[in-house]
PDB file of C-alpha atoms in Angstrom:
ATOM      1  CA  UNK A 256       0.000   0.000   0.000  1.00 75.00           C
ATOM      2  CA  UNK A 257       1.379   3.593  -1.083  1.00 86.00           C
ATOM      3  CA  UNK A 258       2.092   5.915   1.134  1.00 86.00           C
ATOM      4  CA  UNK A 259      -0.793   8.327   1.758  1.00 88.00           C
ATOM      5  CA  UNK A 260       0.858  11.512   3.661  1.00 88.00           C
ATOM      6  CA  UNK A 261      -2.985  13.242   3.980  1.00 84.00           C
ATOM      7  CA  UNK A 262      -4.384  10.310   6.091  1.00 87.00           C
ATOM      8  CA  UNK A 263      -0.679   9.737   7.707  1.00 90.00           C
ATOM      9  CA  UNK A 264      -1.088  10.195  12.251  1.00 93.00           C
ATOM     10  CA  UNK A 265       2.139  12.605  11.525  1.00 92.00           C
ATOM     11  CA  UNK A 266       0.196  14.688   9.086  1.00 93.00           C
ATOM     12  CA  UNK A 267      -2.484  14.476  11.400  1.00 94.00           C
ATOM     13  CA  UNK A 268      -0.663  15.499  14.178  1.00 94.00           C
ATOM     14  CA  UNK A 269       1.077  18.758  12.468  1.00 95.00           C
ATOM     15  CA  UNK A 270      -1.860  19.888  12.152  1.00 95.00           C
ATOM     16  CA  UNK A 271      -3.267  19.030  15.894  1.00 95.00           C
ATOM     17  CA  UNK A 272       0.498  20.959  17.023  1.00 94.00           C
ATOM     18  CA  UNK A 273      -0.377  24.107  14.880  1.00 95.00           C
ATOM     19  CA  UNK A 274      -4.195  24.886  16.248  1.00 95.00           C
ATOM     20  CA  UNK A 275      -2.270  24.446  19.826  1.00 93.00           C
ATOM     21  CA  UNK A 276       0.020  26.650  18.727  1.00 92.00           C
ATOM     22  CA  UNK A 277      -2.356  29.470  17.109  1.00 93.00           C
ATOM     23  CA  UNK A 278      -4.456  29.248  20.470  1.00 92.00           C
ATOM     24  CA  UNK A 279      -1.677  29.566  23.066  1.00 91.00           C
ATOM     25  CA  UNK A 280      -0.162  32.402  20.656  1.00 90.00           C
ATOM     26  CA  UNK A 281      -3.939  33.950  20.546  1.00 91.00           C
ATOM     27  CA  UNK A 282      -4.205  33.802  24.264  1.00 89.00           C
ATOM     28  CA  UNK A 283      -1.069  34.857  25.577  1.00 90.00           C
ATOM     29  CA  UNK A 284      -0.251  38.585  23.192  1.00 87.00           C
ATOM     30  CA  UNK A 285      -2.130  40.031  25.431  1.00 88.00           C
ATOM     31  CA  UNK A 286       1.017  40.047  27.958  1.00 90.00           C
ATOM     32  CA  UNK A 287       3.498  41.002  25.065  1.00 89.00           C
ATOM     33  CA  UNK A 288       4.806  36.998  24.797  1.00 94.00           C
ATOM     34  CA  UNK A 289       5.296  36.571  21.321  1.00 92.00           C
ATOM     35  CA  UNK A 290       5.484  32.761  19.821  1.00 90.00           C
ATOM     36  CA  UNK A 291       8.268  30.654  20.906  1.00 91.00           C
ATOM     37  CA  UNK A 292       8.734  32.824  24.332  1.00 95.00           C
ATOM     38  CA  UNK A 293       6.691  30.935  27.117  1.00 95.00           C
ATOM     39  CA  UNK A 294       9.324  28.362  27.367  1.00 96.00           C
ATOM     40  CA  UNK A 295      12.441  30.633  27.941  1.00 97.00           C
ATOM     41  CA  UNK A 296       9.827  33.085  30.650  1.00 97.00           C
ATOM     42  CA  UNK A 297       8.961  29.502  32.450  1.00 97.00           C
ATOM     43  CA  UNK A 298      12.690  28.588  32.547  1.00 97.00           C
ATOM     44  CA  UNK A 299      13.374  32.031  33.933  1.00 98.00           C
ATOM     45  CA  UNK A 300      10.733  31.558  36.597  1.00 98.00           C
ATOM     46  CA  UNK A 301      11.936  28.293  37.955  1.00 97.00           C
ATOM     47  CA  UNK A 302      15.893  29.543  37.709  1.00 96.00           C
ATOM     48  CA  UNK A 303      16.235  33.695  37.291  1.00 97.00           C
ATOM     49  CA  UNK A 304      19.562  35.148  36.416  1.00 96.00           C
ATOM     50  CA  UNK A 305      20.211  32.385  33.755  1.00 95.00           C
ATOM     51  CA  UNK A 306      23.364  33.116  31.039  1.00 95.00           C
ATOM     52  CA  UNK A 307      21.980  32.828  27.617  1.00 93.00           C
ATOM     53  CA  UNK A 308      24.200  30.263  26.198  1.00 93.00           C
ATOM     54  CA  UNK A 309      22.437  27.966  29.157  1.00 94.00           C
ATOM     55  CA  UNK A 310      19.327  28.863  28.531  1.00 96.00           C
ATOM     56  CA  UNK A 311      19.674  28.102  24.635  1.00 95.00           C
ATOM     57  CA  UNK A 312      20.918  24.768  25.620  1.00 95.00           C
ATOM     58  CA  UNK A 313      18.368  24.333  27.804  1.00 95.00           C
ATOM     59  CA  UNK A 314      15.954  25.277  25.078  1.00 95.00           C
ATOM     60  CA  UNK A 315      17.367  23.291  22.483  1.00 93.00           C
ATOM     61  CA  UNK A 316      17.848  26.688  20.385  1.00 94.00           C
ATOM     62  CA  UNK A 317      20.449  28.053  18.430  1.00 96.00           C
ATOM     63  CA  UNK A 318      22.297  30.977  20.788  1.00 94.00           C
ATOM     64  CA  UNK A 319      22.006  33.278  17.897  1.00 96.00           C
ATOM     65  CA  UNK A 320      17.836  32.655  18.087  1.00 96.00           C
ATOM     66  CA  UNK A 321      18.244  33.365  21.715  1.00 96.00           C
ATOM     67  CA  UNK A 322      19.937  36.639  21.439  1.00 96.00           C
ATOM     68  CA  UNK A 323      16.870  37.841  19.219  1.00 96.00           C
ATOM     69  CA  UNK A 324      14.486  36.741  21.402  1.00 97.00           C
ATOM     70  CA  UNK A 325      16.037  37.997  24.450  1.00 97.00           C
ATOM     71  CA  UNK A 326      16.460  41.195  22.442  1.00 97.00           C
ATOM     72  CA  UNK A 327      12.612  41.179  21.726  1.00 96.00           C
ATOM     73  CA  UNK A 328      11.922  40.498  25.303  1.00 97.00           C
ATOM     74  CA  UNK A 329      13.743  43.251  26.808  1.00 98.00           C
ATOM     75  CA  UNK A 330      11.975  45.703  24.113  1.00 97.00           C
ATOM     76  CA  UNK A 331       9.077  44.763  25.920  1.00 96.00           C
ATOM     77  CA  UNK A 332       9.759  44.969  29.205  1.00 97.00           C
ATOM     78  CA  UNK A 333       9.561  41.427  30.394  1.00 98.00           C
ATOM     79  CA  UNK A 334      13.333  40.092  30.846  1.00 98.00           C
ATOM     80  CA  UNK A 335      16.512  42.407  31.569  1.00 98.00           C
ATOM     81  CA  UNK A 336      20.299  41.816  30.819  1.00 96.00           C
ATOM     82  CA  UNK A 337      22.200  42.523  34.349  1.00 95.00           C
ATOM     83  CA  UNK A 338      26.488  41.867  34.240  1.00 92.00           C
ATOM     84  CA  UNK A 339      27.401  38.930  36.227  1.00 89.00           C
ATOM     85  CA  UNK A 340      28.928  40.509  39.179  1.00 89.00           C
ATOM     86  CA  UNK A 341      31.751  37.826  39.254  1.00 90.00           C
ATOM     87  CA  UNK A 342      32.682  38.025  35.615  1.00 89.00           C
ATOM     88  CA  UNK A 343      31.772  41.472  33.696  1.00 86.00           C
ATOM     89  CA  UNK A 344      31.924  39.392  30.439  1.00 87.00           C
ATOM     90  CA  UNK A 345      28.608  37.344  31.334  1.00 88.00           C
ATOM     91  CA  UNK A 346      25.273  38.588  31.012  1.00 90.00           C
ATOM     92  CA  UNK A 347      23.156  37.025  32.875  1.00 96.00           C
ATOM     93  CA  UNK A 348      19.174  37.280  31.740  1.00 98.00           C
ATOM     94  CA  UNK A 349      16.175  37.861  34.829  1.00 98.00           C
ATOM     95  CA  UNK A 350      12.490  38.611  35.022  1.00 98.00           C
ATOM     96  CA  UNK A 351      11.207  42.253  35.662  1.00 98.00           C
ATOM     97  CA  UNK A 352       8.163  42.102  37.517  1.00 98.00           C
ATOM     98  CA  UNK A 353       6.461  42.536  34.486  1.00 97.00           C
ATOM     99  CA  UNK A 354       7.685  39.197  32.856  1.00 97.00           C
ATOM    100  CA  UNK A 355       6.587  37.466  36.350  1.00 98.00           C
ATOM    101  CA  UNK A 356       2.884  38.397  35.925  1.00 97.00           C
ATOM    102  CA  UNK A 357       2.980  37.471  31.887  1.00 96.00           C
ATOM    103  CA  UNK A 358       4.724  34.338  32.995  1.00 97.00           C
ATOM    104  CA  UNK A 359       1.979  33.060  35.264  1.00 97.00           C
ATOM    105  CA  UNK A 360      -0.137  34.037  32.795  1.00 94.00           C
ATOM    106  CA  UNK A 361       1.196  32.313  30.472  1.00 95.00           C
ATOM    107  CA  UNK A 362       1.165  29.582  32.294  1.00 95.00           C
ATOM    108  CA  UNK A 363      -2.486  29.774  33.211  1.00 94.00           C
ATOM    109  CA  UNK A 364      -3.022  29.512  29.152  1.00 92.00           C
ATOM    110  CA  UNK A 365      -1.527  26.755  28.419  1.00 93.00           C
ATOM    111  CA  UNK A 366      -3.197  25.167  31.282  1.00 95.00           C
ATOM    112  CA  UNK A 367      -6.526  26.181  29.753  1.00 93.00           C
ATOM    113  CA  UNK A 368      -5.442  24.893  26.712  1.00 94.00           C
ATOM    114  CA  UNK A 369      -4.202  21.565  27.787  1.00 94.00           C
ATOM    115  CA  UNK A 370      -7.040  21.303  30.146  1.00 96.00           C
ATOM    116  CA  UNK A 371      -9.428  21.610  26.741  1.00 95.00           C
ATOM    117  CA  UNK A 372      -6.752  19.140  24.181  1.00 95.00           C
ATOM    118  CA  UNK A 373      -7.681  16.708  26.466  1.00 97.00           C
ATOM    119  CA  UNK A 374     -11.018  17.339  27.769  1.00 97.00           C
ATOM    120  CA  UNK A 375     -12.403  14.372  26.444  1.00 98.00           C
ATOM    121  CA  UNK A 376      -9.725  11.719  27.593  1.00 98.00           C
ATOM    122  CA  UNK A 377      -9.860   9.796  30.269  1.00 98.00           C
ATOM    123  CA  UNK A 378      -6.866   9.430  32.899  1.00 97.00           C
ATOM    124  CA  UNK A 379      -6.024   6.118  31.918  1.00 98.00           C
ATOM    125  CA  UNK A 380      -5.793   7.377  27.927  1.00 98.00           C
ATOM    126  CA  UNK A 381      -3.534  10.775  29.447  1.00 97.00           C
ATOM    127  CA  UNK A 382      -1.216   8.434  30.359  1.00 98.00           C
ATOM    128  CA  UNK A 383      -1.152   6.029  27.348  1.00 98.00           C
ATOM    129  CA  UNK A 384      -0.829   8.864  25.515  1.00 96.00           C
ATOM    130  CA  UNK A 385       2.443  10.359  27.142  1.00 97.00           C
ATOM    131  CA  UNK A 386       3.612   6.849  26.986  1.00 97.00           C
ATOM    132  CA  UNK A 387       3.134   6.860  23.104  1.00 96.00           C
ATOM    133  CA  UNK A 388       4.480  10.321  22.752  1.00 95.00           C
ATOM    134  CA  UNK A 389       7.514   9.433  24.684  1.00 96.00           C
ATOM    135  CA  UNK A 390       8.157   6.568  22.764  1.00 95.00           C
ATOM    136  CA  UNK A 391       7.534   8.476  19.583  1.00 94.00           C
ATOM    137  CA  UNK A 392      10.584  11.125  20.788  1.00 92.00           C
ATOM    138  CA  UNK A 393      13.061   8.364  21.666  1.00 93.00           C
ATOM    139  CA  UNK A 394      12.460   6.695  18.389  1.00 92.00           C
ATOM    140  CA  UNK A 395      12.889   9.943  16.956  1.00 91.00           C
ATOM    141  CA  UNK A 396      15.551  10.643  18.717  1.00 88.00           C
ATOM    142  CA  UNK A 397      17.363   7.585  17.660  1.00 86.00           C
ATOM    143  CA  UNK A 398      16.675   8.022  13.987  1.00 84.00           C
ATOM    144  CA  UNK A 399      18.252  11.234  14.614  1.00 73.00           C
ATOM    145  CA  UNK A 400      21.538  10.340  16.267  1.00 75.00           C
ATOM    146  CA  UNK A 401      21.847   7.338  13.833  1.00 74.00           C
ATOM    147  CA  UNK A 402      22.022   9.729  10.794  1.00 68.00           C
ATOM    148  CA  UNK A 403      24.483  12.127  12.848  1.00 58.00           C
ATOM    149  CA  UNK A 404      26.390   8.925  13.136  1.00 54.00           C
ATOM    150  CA  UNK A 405      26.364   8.169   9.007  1.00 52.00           C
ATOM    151  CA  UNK A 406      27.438  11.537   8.345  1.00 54.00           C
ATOM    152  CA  UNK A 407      30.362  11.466  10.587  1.00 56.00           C
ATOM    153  CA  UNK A 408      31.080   8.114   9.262  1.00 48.00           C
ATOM    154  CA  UNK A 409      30.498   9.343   5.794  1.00 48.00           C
ATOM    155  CA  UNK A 410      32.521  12.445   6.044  1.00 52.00           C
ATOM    156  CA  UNK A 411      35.421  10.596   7.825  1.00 51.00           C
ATOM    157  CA  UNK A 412      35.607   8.054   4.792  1.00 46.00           C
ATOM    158  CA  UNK A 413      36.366  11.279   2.144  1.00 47.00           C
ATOM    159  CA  UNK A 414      38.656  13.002   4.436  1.00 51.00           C
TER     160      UNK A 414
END
């Protein structure tokens, strides 16, 4: 049987993952948190006064992404840049009060919106499905590392 990409789960869920994301971007511009901030403003809540090479680690984002959205952040009042008092070369990155309130507000959105993904699951499917998901992301995961591991192989062989 061919390949049918339109009735494919992945397909299926891309487009599950981009309504979440429209709504949690819908419900949280109200606090000046533009897409792809709530995860660096919940970081910053649980550990303030990060550097921003951690926190792009952390992330899994390129440090040059994390500059710009630090940037974009500070614009809008809801992270500042203070010098690390034991080494002027590091910045490190904190919440202003104003970031605090958008962050639990944030976090009350995606709340909401988990709260309605899953409204009509039971507990017992929750958990089957963050058993799936988790599987799905190590297999993923694996694919991933295997094809680092071809390309150094590959590039070591033409060297």
């Amino acid at each position: 049987m061919a390949f049918d990409y339109s009735t494919a789960l992945t397909h299926l869920m891309s487009h599950v993952m981009k309504l979440y994301r429209h709504n949690v971007d819908l419900l949280i511009q109200a606090y000046d948190v533009y897409p792809g901030q709530p995860p660096l403003l919940i970081r910053l809540a649980e550990e303030d006064g990060q550097i921003q090479q951690e926190l792009a680690r952390k992330l899994n984002i390129k440090p040059a992404t994390m500059t710009v959205m630090v940037n974009r952040m500070v614009k809008t009042g809801l992270v500042e840049r203070r010098n690390d008092p034991h080494d002027q070369r590091v910045s490190r990155v904190f919440l202003t009060e104003k970031g605090r309130q958008a962050e639990k507000a944030v976090k009350e959105a995606l709340q909401e919106i988990e709260e309605k993904c899953f409204a009509h699951f039971t507990p017992e499917e929750k958990e089957l499905f963050r058993r799936l998901l988790q599987q799905m992301h190590k297999d993923l995961e694996d694919v991933q590392s295997s094809k680092r591991s071809s390309t150094e192989i590959c590039t070591e062989r033409f060297e």
